N, CA, C and O atoms as a GROMACS GRO file, in nm:
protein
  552
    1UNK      N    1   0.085  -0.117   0.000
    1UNK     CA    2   0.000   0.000   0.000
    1UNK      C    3   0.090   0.124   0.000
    1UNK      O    4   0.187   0.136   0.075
    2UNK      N    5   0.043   0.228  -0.104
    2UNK     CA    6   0.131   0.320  -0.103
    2UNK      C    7   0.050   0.442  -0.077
    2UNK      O    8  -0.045   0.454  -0.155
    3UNK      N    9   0.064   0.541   0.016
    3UNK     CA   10  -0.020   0.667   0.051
    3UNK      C   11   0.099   0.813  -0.012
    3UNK      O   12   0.221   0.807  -0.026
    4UNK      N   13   0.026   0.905  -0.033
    4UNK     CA   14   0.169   1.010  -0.087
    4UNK      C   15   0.054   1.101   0.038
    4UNK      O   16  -0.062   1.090   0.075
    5UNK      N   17   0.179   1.194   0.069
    5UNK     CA   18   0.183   1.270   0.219
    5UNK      C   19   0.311   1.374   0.168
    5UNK      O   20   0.430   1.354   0.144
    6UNK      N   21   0.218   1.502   0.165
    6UNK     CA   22   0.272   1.585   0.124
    6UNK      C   23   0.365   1.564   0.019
    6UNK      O   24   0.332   1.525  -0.093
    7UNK      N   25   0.492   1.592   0.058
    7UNK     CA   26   0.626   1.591  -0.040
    7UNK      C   27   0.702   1.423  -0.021
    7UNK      O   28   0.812   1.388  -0.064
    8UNK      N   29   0.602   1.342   0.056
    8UNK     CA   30   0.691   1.220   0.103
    8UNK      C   31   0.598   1.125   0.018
    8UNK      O   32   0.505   1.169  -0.050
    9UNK      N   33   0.625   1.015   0.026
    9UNK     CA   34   0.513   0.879   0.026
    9UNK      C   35   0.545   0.785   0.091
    9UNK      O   36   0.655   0.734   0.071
   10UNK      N   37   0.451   0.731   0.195
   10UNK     CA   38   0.466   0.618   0.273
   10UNK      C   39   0.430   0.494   0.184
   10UNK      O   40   0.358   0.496   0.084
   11UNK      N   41   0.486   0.396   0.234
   11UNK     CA   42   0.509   0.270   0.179
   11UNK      C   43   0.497   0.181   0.317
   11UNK      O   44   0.580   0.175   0.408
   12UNK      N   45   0.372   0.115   0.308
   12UNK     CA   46   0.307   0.030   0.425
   12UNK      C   47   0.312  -0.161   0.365
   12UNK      O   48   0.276  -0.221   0.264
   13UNK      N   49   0.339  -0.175   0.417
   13UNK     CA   50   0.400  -0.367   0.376
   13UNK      C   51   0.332  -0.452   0.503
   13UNK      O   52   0.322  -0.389   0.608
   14UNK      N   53   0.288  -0.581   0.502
   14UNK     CA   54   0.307  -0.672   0.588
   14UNK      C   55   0.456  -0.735   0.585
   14UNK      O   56   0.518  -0.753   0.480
   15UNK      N   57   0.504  -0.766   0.710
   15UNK     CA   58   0.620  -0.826   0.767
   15UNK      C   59   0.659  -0.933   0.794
   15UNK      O   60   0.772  -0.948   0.840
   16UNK      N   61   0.569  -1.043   0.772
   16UNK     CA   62   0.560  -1.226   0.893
   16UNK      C   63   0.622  -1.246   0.918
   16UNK      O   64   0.612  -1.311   1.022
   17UNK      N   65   0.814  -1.216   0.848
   17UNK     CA   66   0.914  -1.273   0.888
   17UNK      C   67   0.991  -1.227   1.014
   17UNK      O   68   1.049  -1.302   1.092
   18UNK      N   69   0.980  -1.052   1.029
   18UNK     CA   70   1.033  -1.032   1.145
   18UNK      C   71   0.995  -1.059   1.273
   18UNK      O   72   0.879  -1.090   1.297
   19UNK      N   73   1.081  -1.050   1.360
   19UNK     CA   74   1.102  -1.124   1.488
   19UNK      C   75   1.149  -1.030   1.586
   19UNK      O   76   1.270  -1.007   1.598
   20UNK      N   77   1.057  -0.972   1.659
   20UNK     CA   78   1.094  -0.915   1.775
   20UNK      C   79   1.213  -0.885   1.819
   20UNK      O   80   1.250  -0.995   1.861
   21UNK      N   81   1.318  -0.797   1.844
   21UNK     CA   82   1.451  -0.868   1.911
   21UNK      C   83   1.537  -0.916   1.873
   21UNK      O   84   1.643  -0.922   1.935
   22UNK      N   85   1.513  -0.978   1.736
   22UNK     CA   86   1.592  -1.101   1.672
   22UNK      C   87   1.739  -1.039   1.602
   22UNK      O   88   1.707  -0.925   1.570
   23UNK      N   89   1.848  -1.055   1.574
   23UNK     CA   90   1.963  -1.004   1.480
   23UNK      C   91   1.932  -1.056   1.344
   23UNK      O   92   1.984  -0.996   1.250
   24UNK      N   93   1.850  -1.165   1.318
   24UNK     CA   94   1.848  -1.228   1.208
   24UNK      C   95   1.747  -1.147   1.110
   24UNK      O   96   1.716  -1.178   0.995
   25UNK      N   97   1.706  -1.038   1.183
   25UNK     CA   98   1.598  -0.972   1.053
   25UNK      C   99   1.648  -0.939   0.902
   25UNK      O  100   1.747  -0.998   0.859
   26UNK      N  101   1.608  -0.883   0.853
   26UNK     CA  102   1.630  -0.830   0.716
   26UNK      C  103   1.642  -0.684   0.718
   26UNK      O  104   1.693  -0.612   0.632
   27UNK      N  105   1.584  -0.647   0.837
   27UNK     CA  106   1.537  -0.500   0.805
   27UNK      C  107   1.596  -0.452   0.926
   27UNK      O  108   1.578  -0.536   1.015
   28UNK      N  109   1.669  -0.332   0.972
   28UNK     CA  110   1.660  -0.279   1.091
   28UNK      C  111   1.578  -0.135   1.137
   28UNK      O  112   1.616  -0.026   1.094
   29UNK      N  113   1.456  -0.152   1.234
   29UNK     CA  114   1.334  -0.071   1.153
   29UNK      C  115   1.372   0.075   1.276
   29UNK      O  116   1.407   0.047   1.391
   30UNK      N  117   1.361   0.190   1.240
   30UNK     CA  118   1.390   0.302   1.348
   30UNK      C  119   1.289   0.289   1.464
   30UNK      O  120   1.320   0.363   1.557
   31UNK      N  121   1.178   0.217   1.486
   31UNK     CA  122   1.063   0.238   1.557
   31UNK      C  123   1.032   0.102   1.550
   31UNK      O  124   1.007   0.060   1.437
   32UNK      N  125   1.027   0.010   1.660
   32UNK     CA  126   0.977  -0.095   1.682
   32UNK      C  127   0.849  -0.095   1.805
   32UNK      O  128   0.861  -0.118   1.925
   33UNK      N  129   0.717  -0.058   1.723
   33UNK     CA  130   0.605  -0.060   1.841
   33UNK      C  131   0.489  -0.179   1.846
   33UNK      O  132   0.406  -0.223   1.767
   34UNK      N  133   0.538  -0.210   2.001
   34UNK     CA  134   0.471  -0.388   1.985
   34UNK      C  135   0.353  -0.392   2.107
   34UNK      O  136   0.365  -0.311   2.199
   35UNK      N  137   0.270  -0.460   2.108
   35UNK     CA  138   0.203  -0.479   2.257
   35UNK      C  139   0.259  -0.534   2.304
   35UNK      O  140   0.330  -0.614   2.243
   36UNK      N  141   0.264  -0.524   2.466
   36UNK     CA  142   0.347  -0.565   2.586
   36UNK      C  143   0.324  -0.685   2.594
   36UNK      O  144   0.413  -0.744   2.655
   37UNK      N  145   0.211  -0.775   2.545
   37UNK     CA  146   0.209  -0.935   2.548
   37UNK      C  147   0.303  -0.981   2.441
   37UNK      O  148   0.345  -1.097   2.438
   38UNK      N  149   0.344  -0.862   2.328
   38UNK     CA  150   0.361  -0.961   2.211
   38UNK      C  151   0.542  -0.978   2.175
   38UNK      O  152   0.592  -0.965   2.063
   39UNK      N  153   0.617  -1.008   2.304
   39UNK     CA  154   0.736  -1.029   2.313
   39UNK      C  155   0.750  -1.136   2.197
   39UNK      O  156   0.803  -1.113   2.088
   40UNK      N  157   0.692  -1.262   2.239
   40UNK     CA  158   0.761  -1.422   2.171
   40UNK      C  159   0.696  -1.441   2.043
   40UNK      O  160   0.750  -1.506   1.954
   41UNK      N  161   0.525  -1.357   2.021
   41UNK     CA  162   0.452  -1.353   1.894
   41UNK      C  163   0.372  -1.267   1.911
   41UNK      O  164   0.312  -1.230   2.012
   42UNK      N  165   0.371  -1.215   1.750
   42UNK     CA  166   0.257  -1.122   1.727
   42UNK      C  167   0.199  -1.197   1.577
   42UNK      O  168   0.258  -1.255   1.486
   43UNK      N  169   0.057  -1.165   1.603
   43UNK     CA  170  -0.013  -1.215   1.499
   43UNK      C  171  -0.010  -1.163   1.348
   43UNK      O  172  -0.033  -1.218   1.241
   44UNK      N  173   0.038  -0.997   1.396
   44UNK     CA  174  -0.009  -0.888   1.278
   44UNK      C  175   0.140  -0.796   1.305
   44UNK      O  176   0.182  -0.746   1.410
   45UNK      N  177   0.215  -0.796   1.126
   45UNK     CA  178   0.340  -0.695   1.159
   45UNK      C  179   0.358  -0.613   1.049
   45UNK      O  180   0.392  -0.625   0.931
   46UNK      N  181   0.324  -0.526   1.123
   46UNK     CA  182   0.336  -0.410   0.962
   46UNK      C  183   0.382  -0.328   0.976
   46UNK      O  184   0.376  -0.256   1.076
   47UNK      N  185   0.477  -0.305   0.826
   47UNK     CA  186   0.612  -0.217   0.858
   47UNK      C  187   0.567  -0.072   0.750
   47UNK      O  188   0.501  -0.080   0.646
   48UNK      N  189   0.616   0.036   0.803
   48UNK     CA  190   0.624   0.149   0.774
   48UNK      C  191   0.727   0.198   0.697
   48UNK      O  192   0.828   0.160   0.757
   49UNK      N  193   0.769   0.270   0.581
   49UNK     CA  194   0.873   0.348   0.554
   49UNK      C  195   0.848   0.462   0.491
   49UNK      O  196   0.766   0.453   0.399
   50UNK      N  197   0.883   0.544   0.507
   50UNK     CA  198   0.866   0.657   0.476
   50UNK      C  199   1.018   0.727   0.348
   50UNK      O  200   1.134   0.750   0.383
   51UNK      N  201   0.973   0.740   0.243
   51UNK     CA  202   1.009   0.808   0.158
   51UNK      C  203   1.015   0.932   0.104
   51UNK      O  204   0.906   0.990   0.104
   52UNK      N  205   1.131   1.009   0.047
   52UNK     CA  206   1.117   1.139   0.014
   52UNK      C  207   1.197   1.201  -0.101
   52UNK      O  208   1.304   1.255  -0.073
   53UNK      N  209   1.158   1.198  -0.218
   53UNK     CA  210   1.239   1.198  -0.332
   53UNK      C  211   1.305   1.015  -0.352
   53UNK      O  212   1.416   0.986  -0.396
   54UNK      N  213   1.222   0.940  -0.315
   54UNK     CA  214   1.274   0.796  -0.338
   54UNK      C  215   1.384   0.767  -0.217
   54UNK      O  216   1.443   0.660  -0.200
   55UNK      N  217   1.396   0.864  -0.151
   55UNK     CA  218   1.485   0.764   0.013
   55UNK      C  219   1.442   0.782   0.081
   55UNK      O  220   1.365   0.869   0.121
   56UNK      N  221   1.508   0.650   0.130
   56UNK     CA  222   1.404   0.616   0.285
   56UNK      C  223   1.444   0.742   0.396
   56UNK      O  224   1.562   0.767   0.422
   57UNK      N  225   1.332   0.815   0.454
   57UNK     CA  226   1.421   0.879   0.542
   57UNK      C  227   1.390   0.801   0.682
   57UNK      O  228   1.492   0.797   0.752
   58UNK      N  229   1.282   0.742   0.740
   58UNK     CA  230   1.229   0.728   0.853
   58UNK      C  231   1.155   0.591   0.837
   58UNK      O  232   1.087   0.580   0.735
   59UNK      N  233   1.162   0.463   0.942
   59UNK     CA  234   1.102   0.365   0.932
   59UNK      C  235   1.031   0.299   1.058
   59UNK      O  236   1.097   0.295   1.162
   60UNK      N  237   0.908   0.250   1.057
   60UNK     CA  238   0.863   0.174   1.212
   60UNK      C  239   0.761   0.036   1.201
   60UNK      O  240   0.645   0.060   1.168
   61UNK      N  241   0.782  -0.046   1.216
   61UNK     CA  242   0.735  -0.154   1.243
   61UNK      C  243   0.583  -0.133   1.351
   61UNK      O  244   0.586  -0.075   1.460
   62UNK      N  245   0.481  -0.186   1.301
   62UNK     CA  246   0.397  -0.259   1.420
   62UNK      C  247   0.339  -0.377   1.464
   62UNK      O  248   0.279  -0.434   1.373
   63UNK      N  249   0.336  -0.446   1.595
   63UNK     CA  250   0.341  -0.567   1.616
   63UNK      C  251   0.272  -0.565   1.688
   63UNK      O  252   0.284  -0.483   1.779
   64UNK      N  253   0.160  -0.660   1.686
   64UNK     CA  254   0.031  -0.675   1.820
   64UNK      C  255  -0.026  -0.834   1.775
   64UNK      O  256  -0.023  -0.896   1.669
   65UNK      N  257  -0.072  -0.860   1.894
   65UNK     CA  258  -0.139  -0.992   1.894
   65UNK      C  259  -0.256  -0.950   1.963
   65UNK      O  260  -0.284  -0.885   2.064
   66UNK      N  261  -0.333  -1.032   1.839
   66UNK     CA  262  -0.515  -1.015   1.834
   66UNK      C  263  -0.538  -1.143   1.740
   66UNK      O  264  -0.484  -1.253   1.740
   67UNK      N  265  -0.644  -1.086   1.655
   67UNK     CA  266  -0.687  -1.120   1.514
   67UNK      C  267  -0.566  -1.126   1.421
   67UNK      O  268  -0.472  -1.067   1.474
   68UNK      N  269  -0.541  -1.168   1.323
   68UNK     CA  270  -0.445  -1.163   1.206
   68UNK      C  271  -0.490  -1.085   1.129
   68UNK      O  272  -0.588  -1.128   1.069
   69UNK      N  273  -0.445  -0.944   1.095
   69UNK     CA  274  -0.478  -0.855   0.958
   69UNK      C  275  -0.347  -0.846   0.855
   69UNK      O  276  -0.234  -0.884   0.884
   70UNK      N  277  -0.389  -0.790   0.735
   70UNK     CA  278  -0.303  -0.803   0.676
   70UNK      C  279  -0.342  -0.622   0.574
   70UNK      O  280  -0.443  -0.552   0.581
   71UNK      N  281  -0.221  -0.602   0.496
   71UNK     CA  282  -0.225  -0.424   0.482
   71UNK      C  283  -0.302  -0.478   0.318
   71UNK      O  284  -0.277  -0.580   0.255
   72UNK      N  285  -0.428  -0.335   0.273
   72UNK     CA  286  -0.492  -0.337   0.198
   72UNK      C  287  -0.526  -0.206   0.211
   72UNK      O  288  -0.469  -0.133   0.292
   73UNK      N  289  -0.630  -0.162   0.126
   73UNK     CA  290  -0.696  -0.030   0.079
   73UNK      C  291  -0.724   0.036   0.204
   73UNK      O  292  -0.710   0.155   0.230
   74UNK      N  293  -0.767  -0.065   0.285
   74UNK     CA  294  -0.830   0.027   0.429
   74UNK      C  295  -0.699   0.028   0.541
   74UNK      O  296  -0.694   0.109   0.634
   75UNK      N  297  -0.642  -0.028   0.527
   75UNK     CA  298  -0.567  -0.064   0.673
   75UNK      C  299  -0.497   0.061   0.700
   75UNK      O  300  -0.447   0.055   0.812
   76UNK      N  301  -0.471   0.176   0.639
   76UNK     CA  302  -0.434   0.321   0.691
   76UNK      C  303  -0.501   0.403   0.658
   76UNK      O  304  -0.578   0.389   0.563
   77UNK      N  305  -0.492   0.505   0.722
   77UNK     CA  306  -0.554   0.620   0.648
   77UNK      C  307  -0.477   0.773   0.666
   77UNK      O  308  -0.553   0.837   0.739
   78UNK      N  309  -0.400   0.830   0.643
   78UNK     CA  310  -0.364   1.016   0.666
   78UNK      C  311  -0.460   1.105   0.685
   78UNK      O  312  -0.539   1.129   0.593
   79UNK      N  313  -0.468   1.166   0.804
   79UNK     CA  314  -0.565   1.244   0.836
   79UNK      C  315  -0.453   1.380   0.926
   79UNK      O  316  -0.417   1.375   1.043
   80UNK      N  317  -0.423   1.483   0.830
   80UNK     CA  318  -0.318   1.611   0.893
   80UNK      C  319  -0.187   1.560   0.863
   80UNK      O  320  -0.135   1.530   0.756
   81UNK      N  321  -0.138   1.555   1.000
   81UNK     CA  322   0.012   1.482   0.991
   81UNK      C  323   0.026   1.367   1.108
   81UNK      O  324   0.102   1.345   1.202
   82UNK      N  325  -0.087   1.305   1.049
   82UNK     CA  326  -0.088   1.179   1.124
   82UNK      C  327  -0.126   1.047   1.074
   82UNK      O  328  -0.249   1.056   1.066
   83UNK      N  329  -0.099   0.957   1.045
   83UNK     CA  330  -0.071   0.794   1.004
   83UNK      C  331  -0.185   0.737   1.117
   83UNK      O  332  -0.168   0.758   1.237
   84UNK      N  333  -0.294   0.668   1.071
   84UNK     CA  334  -0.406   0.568   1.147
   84UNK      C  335  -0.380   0.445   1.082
   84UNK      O  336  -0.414   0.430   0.964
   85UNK      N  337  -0.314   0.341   1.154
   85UNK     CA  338  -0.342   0.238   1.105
   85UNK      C  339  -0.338   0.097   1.164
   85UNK      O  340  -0.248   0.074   1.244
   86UNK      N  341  -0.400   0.027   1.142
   86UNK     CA  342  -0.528  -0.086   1.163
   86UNK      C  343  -0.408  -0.251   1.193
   86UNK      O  344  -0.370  -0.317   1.096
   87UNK      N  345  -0.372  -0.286   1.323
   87UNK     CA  346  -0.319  -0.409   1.306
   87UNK      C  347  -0.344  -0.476   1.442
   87UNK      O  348  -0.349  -0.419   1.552
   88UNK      N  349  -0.359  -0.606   1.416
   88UNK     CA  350  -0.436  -0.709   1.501
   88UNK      C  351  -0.573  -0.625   1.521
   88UNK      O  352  -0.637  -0.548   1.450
   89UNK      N  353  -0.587  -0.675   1.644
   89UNK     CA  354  -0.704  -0.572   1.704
   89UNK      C  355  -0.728  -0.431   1.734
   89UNK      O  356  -0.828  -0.366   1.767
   90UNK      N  357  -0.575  -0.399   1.708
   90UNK     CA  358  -0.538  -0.270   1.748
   90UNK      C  359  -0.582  -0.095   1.608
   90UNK      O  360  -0.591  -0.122   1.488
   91UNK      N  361  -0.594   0.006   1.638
   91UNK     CA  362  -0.555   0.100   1.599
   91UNK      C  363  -0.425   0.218   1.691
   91UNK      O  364  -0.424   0.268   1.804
   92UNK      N  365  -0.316   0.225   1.556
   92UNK     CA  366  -0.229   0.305   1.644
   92UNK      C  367  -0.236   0.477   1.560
   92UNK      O  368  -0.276   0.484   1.444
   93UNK      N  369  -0.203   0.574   1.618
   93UNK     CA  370  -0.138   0.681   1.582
   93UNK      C  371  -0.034   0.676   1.545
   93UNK      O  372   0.028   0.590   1.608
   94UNK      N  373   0.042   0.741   1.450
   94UNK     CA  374   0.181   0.802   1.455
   94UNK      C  375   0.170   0.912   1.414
   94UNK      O  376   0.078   0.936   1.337
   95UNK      N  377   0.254   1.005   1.449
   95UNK     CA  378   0.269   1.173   1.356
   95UNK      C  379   0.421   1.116   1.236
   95UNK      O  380   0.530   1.059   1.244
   96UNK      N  381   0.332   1.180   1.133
   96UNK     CA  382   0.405   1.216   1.023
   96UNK      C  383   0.519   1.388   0.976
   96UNK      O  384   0.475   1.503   0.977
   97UNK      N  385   0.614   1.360   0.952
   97UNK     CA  386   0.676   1.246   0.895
   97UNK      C  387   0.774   1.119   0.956
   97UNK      O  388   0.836   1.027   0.902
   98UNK      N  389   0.755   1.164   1.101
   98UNK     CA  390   0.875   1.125   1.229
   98UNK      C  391   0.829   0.977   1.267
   98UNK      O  392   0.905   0.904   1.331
   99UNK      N  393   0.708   0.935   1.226
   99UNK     CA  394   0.647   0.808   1.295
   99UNK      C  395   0.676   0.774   1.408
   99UNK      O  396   0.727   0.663   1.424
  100UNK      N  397   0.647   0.878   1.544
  100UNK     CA  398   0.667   0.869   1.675
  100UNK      C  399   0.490   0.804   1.712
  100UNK      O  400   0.392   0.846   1.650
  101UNK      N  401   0.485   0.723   1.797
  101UNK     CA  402   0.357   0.655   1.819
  101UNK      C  403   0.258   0.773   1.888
  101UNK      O  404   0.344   0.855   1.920
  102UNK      N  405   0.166   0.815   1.918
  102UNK     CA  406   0.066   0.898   1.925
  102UNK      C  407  -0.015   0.829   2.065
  102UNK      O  408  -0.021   0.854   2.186
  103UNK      N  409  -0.068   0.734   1.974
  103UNK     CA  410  -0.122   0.589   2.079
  103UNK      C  411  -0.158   0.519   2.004
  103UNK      O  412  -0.144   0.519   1.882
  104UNK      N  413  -0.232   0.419   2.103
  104UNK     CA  414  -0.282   0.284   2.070
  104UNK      C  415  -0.406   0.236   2.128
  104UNK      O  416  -0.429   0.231   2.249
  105UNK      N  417  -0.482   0.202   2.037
  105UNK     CA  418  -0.608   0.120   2.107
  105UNK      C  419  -0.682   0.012   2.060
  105UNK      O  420  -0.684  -0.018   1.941
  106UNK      N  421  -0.740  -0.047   2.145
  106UNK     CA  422  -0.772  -0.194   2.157
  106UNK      C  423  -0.912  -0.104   2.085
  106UNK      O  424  -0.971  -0.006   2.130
  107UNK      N  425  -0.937  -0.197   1.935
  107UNK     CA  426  -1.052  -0.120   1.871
  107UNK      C  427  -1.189  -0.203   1.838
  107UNK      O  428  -1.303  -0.166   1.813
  108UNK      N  429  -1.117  -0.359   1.850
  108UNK     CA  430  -1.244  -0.392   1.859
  108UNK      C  431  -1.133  -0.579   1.962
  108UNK      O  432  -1.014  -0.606   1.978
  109UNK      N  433  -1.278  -0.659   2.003
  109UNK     CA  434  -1.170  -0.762   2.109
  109UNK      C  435  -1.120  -0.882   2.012
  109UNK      O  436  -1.055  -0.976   2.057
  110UNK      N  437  -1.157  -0.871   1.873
  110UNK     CA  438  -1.083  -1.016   1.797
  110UNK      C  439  -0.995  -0.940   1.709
  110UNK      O  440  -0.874  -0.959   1.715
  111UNK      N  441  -1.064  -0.826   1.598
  111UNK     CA  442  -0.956  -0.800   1.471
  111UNK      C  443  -0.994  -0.683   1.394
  111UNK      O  444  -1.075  -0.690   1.302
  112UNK      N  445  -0.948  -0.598   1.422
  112UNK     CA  446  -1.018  -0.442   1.336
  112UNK      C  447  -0.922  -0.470   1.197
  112UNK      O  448  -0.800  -0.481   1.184
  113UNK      N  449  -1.056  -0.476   1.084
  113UNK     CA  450  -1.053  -0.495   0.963
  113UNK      C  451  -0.975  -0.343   0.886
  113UNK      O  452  -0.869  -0.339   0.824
  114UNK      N  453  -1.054  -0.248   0.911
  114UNK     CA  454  -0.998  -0.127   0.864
  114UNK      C  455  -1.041  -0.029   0.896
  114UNK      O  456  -1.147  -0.036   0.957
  115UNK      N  457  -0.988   0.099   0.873
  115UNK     CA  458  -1.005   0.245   0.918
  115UNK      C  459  -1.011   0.292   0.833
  115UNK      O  460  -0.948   0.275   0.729
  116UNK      N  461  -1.151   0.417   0.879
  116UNK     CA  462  -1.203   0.502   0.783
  116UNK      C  463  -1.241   0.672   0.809
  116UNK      O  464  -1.333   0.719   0.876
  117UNK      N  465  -1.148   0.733   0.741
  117UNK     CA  466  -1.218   0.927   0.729
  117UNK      C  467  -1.338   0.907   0.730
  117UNK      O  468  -1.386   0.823   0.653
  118UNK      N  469  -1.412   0.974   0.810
  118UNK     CA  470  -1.574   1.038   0.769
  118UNK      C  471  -1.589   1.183   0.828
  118UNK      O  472  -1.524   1.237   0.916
  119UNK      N  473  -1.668   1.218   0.772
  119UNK     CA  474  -1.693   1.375   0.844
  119UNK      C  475  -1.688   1.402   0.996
  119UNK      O  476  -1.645   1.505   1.048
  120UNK      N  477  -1.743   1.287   1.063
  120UNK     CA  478  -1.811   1.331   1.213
  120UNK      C  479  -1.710   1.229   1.269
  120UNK      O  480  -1.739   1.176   1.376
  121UNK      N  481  -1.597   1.196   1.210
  121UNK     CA  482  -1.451   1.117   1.303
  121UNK      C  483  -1.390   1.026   1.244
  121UNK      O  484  -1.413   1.016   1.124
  122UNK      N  485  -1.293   0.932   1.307
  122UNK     CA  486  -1.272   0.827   1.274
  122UNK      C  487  -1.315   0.705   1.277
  122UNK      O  488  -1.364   0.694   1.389
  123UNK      N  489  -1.328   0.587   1.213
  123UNK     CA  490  -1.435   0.488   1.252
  123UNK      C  491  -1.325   0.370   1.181
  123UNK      O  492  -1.271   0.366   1.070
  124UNK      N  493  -1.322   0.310   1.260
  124UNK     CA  494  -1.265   0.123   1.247
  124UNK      C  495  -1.433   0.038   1.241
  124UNK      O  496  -1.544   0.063   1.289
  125UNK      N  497  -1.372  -0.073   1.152
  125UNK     CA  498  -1.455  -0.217   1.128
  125UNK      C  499  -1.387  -0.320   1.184
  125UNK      O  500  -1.295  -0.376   1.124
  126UNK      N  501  -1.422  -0.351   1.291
  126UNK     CA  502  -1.422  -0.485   1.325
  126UNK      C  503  -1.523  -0.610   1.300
  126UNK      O  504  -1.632  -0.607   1.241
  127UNK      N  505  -1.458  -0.720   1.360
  127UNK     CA  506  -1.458  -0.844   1.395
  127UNK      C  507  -1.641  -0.872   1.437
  127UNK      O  508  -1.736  -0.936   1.390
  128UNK      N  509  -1.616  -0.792   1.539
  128UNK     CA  510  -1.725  -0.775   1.662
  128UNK      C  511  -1.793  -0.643   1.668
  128UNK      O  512  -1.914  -0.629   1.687
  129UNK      N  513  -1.677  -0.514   1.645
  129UNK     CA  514  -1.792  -0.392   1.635
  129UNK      C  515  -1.771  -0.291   1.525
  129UNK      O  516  -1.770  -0.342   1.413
  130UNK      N  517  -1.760  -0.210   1.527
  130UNK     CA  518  -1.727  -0.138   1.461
  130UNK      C  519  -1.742   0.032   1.573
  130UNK      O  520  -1.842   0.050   1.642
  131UNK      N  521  -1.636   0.126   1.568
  131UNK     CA  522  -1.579   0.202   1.647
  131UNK      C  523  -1.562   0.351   1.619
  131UNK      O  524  -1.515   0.386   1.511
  132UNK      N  525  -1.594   0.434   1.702
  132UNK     CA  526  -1.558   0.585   1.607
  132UNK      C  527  -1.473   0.633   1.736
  132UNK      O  528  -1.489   0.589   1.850
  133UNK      N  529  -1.381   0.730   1.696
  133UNK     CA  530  -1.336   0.849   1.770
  133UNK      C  531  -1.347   0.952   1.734
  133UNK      O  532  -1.254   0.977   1.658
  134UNK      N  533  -1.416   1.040   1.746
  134UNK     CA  534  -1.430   1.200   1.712
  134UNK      C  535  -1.322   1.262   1.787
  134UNK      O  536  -1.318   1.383   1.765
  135UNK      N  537  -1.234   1.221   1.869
  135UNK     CA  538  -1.106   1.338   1.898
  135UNK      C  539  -0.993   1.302   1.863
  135UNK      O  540  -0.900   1.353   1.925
  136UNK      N  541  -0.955   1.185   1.736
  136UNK     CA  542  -0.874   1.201   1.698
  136UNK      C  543  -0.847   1.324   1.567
  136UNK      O  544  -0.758   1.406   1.547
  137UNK      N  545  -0.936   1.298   1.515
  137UNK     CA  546  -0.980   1.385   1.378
  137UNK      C  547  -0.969   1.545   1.439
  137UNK      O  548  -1.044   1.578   1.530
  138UNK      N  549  -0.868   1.644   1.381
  138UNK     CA  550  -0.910   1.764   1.432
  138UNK      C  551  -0.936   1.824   1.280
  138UNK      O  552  -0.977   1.939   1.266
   0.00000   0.00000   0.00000
């Protein structure tokens, strides 16, 4: 999945192979943000990079155990200078272009499918519910 953001374009990937911790990765990512259960496994890993004139300037991994999602049309969305996007059960923040984490929330209890702009906030599809926040959106 590729989003363009301002003068940059993010480049959003699933990950399966990396490993928490591990030396054996492929990738060494600037931002490794995981849930606190998901030391030994995470279900859902999706990596971030951020591009600008074609180099990488900035990169972050996310790792949570829930549901298994995988990156598609919905699984992010840019809203200002901020990155929403959709893994395991989780929705996280980051600010753009730095991909420093914002937060995180448990959005629905098996697997939030995807995140969506609407006028009156943000809204995830889950598993089980489906979710809005009106104070992320300013």
């Amino acid at each position: 999945m590729k989003i363009p953001f301002q003068d940059y374009e993010l480049e959003i990937t699933n990950e399966p192979t990396h490993k928490v911790g591990s030396a054996d990765n492929t990738f060494i990512y600037d931002f490794v943000y995981r849930d606190k259960d998901a030391i030994d496994y995470q279900s859902s890993k999706h990596a971030i990079k951020i591009f600008q004139e074609e180099k990488l300037i900035k990169s972050a991994i996310v790792c949570a155990v829930g549901g298994s999602t995988t990156i598609h049309g919905n699984s992010a969305v840019v809203i200002d200078d901020n990155l929403y996007i959709a893994c395991a059960d989780k929705v996280l923040s980051l600010t753009l272009p730095d991909l420093k984490l914002r937060w995180k929330l448990q959005a629905d209890q098996a697997t939030c499918f995807g995140i969506y702009k609407a006028e009156n906030g943000l809204f995830s599809h889950g598993e089980l519910s489906a979710t809005r926040d009106r104070k992320s959106v300013v």
